[in-house]
Amino acid sequence: MKLRISTSVMGLCVGLASGAATAQDNPSLGTAEVTTELQVRGTNPALEIEAAPRDMSVSGDEFVTSLQAMTKLLLPPRSPVLLGIGSGVVAPHGTVFASVSGTTNRDDAAGASDDLNLDGSVAFGFGLGDATETVGMQVTTAITGLEPFGDSGSLSLKFSRALAPTTFAGLSFGNVAGWGVEEDEDVKTTLAVTHFGDIWAQDTYFPFMLTAGYGTNVTEGGTEEGAILGAGVGLNEYLGLSVSTNTEFVNLGVGFRSPELEGWNLSLTAVDAFDQEDRQALQIAVSYAVPNAF
């Protein structure tokens, strides 16, 4: 017998946009993403889990896998998060999301000033298609000009395809169309592969995700190409931790959610957490996702 996990898209929160200045000073943020396992499973998950042996003679690894799947059904849902870089997955079909984020950053990328400012942005988007069957697509509009509201922004597209049941490849095109201060910006391309798995410890588990990729606007203040790497783990139904890098500096992040507030997420990301490139900043983001909106 096969069972499908049915959970809400509480962890969606894709396309948390940072401001234009933030994206320049902290290139790992770019059009920042908060990625979770539920972007893959959604509310109509495509990933089937064998919840019971098909016959009484099943033993060995298959039996262990079945027991682990049954344990998952009994435990509160949890999922990892990935903060500070892109990933290989997109929002499930029919999911609509919105986010508001603010980032502190120094006046000068070279660290000439220690005065902190706050750059804000708003993002809206939706998911189309199914990456496990054909190709999944995500459309995100980021509004980076807030005074007056909407005077600057950009449109981004992302495509994803399953390489294996728990491995996805994504190709994103940032700033496909821009207006205001974003109008003259080049298209920013990133290719990333994300893999999901579980770490088991006695009678509980910790879901994790690993991402590796390469982008055109990653290093040297977002002007040069480079690699991105990241890992995230879900500790429980409320908390997930993340670490990511663009090979110049490290980002540390934490994601919060509450089962009582379905669809809502809060994330905190320490960009350049160890001040390796003098670009240290804190991003705070709140997002909301509605599954099966269309």
Short mmCIF file of C-alpha atoms in Angstrom, two decimals:
data_model
loop_
_atom_site.label_atom_id
_atom_site.label_comp_id
_atom_site.label_asym_id
_atom_site.label_seq_id
_atom_site.Cartn_x
_atom_site.Cartn_y
_atom_site.Cartn_z
CA MET A 1 0.00 0.00 0.00
CA LYS A 2 1.30 3.41 -0.91
CA LEU A 3 0.44 6.53 1.05
CA ARG A 4 1.03 10.12 0.09
CA ILE A 5 2.04 12.71 2.62
CA SER A 6 -0.53 15.50 2.64
CA THR A 7 0.83 18.68 4.17
CA SER A 8 0.24 22.38 3.68
CA VAL A 9 2.67 24.55 1.78
CA MET A 10 3.64 26.36 4.94
CA GLY A 11 7.24 26.55 3.90
CA LEU A 12 6.83 28.02 0.47
CA CYS A 13 8.06 31.51 0.65
CA VAL A 14 9.90 31.69 -2.59
CA GLY A 15 11.30 34.85 -4.11
CA LEU A 16 11.95 36.90 -1.02
CA ALA A 17 13.38 39.88 -2.80
CA SER A 18 16.15 42.05 -1.48
CA GLY A 19 16.52 45.65 -2.59
CA ALA A 20 18.63 46.69 -5.54
CA ALA A 21 21.37 48.06 -3.32
CA THR A 22 21.29 44.97 -1.17
CA ALA A 23 21.57 42.69 -4.18
CA GLN A 24 24.62 44.62 -5.30
CA ASP A 25 26.35 44.74 -1.94
CA ASN A 26 25.33 41.22 -0.94
CA PRO A 27 25.27 39.21 -4.15
CA SER A 28 24.44 35.92 -2.49
CA LEU A 29 21.02 37.33 -1.72
CA GLY A 30 20.17 38.46 -5.24
CA THR A 31 16.51 37.62 -5.59
CA ALA A 32 16.77 35.70 -2.37
CA GLU A 33 14.88 32.48 -1.84
CA VAL A 34 13.60 30.54 1.08
CA THR A 35 13.42 26.98 -0.15
CA THR A 36 11.78 24.08 1.67
CA GLU A 37 10.98 20.45 1.00
CA LEU A 38 7.30 21.29 0.74
CA GLN A 39 7.99 23.10 -2.50
CA VAL A 40 8.56 19.63 -3.87
CA ARG A 41 5.77 17.80 -2.08
CA GLY A 42 3.19 20.60 -2.05
CA THR A 43 -0.39 19.83 -1.06
CA ASN A 44 -0.70 17.16 -3.73
CA PRO A 45 2.75 15.62 -3.38
CA ALA A 46 4.23 13.73 -6.28
CA LEU A 47 6.69 11.85 -4.10
CA GLU A 48 5.18 8.55 -3.07
CA ILE A 49 6.31 6.84 0.10
CA GLU A 50 6.01 3.12 0.66
CA ALA A 51 4.19 3.05 3.99
CA ALA A 52 3.86 -0.73 4.36
CA PRO A 53 5.42 -3.85 2.87
CA ARG A 54 3.54 -5.25 -0.10
CA ASP A 55 3.87 -8.76 1.31
CA MET A 56 4.84 -10.33 4.59
CA SER A 57 8.14 -11.59 3.23
CA VAL A 58 9.61 -8.10 2.87
CA SER A 59 12.73 -7.67 4.98
CA GLY A 60 16.06 -5.93 5.08
CA ASP A 61 16.46 -2.40 3.70
CA GLU A 62 12.97 -2.31 2.20
CA PHE A 63 11.42 -3.16 5.56
CA VAL A 64 13.47 -0.45 7.29
CA THR A 65 12.36 2.06 4.65
CA SER A 66 8.73 1.10 5.25
CA LEU A 67 9.07 1.57 9.01
CA GLN A 68 10.72 4.95 8.53
CA ALA A 69 7.91 6.05 6.23
CA MET A 70 5.30 5.02 8.81
CA THR A 71 7.23 6.89 11.50
CA LYS A 72 7.12 10.03 9.35
CA LEU A 73 3.34 9.80 9.16
CA LEU A 74 3.10 9.74 12.96
CA LEU A 75 5.46 12.66 13.62
CA PRO A 76 4.57 16.34 13.08
CA PRO A 77 5.60 17.52 9.59
CA ARG A 78 8.98 19.20 9.34
CA SER A 79 11.11 20.46 6.49
CA PRO A 80 14.55 22.01 5.95
CA VAL A 81 15.09 25.55 4.71
CA LEU A 82 17.73 27.06 2.46
CA LEU A 83 18.48 30.77 2.84
CA GLY A 84 20.78 33.19 1.05
CA ILE A 85 21.12 31.39 -2.31
CA GLY A 86 18.93 29.92 -5.03
CA SER A 87 17.91 26.28 -5.37
CA GLY A 88 16.79 23.71 -7.92
CA VAL A 89 13.09 23.66 -7.01
CA VAL A 90 10.09 25.88 -7.73
CA ALA A 91 6.70 26.52 -6.16
CA PRO A 92 4.07 23.80 -6.79
CA HIS A 93 1.49 24.38 -9.51
CA GLY A 94 -1.29 26.71 -8.43
CA THR A 95 0.56 28.11 -5.43
CA VAL A 96 0.53 31.89 -5.00
CA PHE A 97 2.97 33.54 -2.60
CA ALA A 98 3.96 36.97 -1.34
CA SER A 99 6.77 38.22 0.86
CA VAL A 100 8.08 41.34 2.53
CA SER A 101 11.75 41.60 3.44
CA GLY A 102 14.15 44.12 4.89
CA THR A 103 17.94 44.04 4.89
CA THR A 104 20.45 46.09 6.82
CA ASN A 105 23.51 47.05 4.83
CA ARG A 106 26.44 49.43 5.05
CA ASP A 107 26.48 52.64 3.04
CA ASP A 108 29.56 51.50 1.17
CA ALA A 109 30.35 48.00 -0.07
CA ALA A 110 33.97 48.57 0.90
CA GLY A 111 32.95 49.12 4.51
CA ALA A 112 33.80 52.82 4.64
CA SER A 113 30.78 53.47 6.84
CA ASP A 114 29.47 51.51 9.78
CA ASP A 115 26.08 53.26 9.67
CA LEU A 116 23.28 50.78 9.02
CA ASN A 117 20.41 51.42 6.63
CA LEU A 118 17.38 49.26 5.91
CA ASP A 119 16.54 48.25 2.35
CA GLY A 120 13.05 46.88 1.88
CA SER A 121 11.34 44.96 -0.90
CA VAL A 122 8.13 43.13 -1.72
CA ALA A 123 7.73 40.09 -3.95
CA PHE A 124 4.76 38.29 -5.49
CA GLY A 125 4.73 35.09 -7.50
CA PHE A 126 3.12 31.81 -8.46
CA GLY A 127 4.03 28.30 -9.58
CA LEU A 128 3.04 26.48 -12.77
CA GLY A 129 3.51 22.93 -14.02
CA ASP A 130 4.95 19.83 -12.37
CA ALA A 131 8.70 19.30 -12.22
CA THR A 132 8.23 15.58 -11.61
CA GLU A 133 6.18 15.06 -14.78
CA THR A 134 7.43 17.68 -17.25
CA VAL A 135 8.83 21.06 -16.18
CA GLY A 136 7.87 23.23 -13.25
CA MET A 137 7.92 27.01 -13.63
CA GLN A 138 7.91 29.88 -11.19
CA VAL A 139 7.19 33.53 -11.97
CA THR A 140 8.28 36.17 -9.45
CA THR A 141 7.83 39.93 -9.51
CA ALA A 142 10.05 41.82 -7.09
CA ILE A 143 9.26 45.42 -6.21
CA THR A 144 12.46 47.05 -4.97
CA GLY A 145 11.36 50.68 -5.12
CA LEU A 146 9.20 51.45 -2.10
CA GLU A 147 9.33 55.28 -2.06
CA PRO A 148 7.20 55.74 -4.05
CA PHE A 149 5.93 52.20 -4.01
CA GLY A 150 6.52 50.31 -7.25
CA ASP A 151 8.85 52.78 -8.98
CA SER A 152 11.49 50.02 -9.41
CA GLY A 153 11.32 46.28 -9.79
CA SER A 154 11.95 43.25 -11.94
CA LEU A 155 10.45 40.04 -13.28
CA SER A 156 12.22 36.71 -12.80
CA LEU A 157 11.55 33.27 -14.28
CA LYS A 158 12.66 29.89 -12.98
CA PHE A 159 12.33 26.40 -14.43
CA SER A 160 12.80 23.09 -12.63
CA ARG A 161 12.94 19.43 -13.61
CA ALA A 162 13.25 16.30 -11.47
CA LEU A 163 16.42 14.33 -12.15
CA ALA A 164 15.42 11.65 -9.62
CA PRO A 165 12.59 11.33 -7.06
CA THR A 166 14.44 13.57 -4.58
CA THR A 167 16.83 15.49 -6.84
CA PHE A 168 15.90 18.56 -8.89
CA ALA A 169 17.70 20.84 -11.33
CA GLY A 170 16.65 24.46 -11.68
CA LEU A 171 17.52 27.20 -14.16
CA SER A 172 16.62 30.75 -13.13
CA PHE A 173 16.68 34.01 -15.05
CA GLY A 174 16.64 37.06 -12.81
CA ASN A 175 15.71 40.51 -14.09
CA VAL A 176 14.20 39.23 -17.35
CA ALA A 177 12.30 42.50 -17.42
CA GLY A 178 12.98 45.49 -15.20
CA TRP A 179 11.82 49.02 -14.61
CA GLY A 180 13.14 52.00 -12.69
CA VAL A 181 16.67 51.47 -11.42
CA GLU A 182 16.45 47.82 -12.49
CA GLU A 183 15.80 48.66 -16.14
CA ASP A 184 19.44 48.68 -17.23
CA GLU A 185 20.46 45.61 -15.21
CA ASP A 186 21.53 42.51 -17.14
CA VAL A 187 19.72 39.18 -16.91
CA LYS A 188 21.16 37.11 -14.05
CA THR A 189 21.32 33.38 -14.75
CA THR A 190 21.78 30.60 -12.19
CA LEU A 191 21.83 26.82 -12.62
CA ALA A 192 21.38 24.82 -9.40
CA VAL A 193 20.81 21.21 -8.36
CA THR A 194 19.04 20.39 -5.08
CA HIS A 195 18.84 17.01 -3.35
CA PHE A 196 16.55 16.09 -0.43
CA GLY A 197 17.10 13.35 2.14
CA ASP A 198 16.61 12.32 5.75
CA ILE A 199 18.98 11.73 8.65
CA TRP A 200 17.57 9.14 11.05
CA ALA A 201 18.39 9.03 14.75
CA GLN A 202 16.61 6.22 16.61
CA ASP A 203 12.87 6.97 16.38
CA THR A 204 13.06 10.44 14.83
CA TYR A 205 14.40 12.02 11.66
CA PHE A 206 15.88 15.28 10.41
CA PRO A 207 15.12 16.12 6.77
CA PHE A 208 17.92 17.88 4.93
CA MET A 209 18.57 19.50 1.58
CA LEU A 210 21.81 20.11 -0.31
CA THR A 211 22.28 22.59 -3.15
CA ALA A 212 25.15 23.27 -5.54
CA GLY A 213 25.09 25.66 -8.47
CA TYR A 214 26.74 28.26 -10.63
CA GLY A 215 25.60 31.76 -11.51
CA THR A 216 26.55 34.77 -13.61
CA ASN A 217 26.22 37.36 -10.82
CA VAL A 218 27.53 35.75 -7.68
CA THR A 219 30.92 37.12 -6.61
CA GLU A 220 32.71 40.49 -6.55
CA GLY A 221 29.65 42.40 -5.43
CA GLY A 222 27.38 40.62 -7.88
CA THR A 223 29.44 41.52 -10.94
CA GLU A 224 31.25 38.22 -11.57
CA GLU A 225 30.21 34.60 -12.03
CA GLY A 226 30.81 31.99 -9.38
CA ALA A 227 29.62 28.91 -7.51
CA ILE A 228 26.98 28.63 -4.80
CA LEU A 229 26.74 25.91 -2.16
CA GLY A 230 24.23 25.40 0.62
CA ALA A 231 22.70 22.97 3.10
CA GLY A 232 19.62 23.09 5.29
CA VAL A 233 18.09 20.86 7.95
CA GLY A 234 14.71 20.72 9.65
CA LEU A 235 15.10 20.32 13.41
CA ASN A 236 11.38 20.07 14.22
CA GLU A 237 8.00 21.34 13.02
CA TYR A 238 8.89 24.90 14.08
CA LEU A 239 12.54 25.42 13.21
CA GLY A 240 14.95 24.93 10.32
CA LEU A 241 18.62 25.92 9.98
CA SER A 242 20.61 26.86 6.89
CA VAL A 243 24.21 27.54 5.84
CA SER A 244 25.18 28.78 2.37
CA THR A 245 28.09 30.40 0.57
CA ASN A 246 29.09 32.03 -2.71
CA THR A 247 32.69 30.89 -1.97
CA GLU A 248 33.57 34.44 -0.81
CA PHE A 249 31.58 34.51 2.42
CA VAL A 250 29.17 32.42 4.48
CA ASN A 251 25.47 33.05 5.16
CA LEU A 252 23.77 31.58 8.23
CA GLY A 253 20.00 31.41 8.43
CA VAL A 254 17.10 30.22 10.53
CA GLY A 255 13.49 29.70 9.46
CA PHE A 256 10.48 29.71 11.78
CA ARG A 257 6.93 28.51 11.29
CA SER A 258 3.94 27.62 13.43
CA PRO A 259 1.40 24.88 12.63
CA GLU A 260 -1.26 27.25 13.96
CA LEU A 261 -0.36 29.87 11.32
CA GLU A 262 -0.60 27.83 8.15
CA GLY A 263 1.16 29.36 5.18
CA TRP A 264 3.18 31.90 7.18
CA ASN A 265 6.96 31.83 7.52
CA LEU A 266 9.58 34.02 9.18
CA SER A 267 13.25 33.84 8.28
CA LEU A 268 16.43 35.52 9.51
CA THR A 269 19.59 35.43 7.40
CA ALA A 270 23.00 36.66 8.55
CA VAL A 271 24.71 37.58 5.27
CA ASP A 272 28.51 37.39 5.39
CA ALA A 273 28.01 36.14 8.93
CA PHE A 274 31.73 36.22 9.79
CA ASP A 275 32.37 39.55 8.00
CA GLN A 276 34.82 37.89 5.61
CA GLU A 277 34.20 40.43 2.84
CA ASP A 278 33.05 43.39 4.95
CA ARG A 279 29.48 42.95 3.67
CA GLN A 280 27.84 41.79 6.89
CA ALA A 281 24.09 42.31 6.94
CA LEU A 282 20.89 40.89 8.41
CA GLN A 283 17.87 40.03 6.28
CA ILE A 284 14.46 39.59 7.88
CA ALA A 285 11.66 38.20 5.72
CA VAL A 286 8.01 37.33 6.25
CA SER A 287 6.17 35.32 3.63
CA TYR A 288 2.75 33.84 3.03
CA ALA A 289 1.76 31.12 0.55
CA VAL A 290 -1.64 29.89 -0.64
CA PRO A 291 -1.65 26.43 -2.25
CA ASN A 292 -4.10 25.45 -4.99
CA ALA A 293 -5.15 29.05 -5.62
CA PHE A 294 -5.87 28.14 -9.24
#
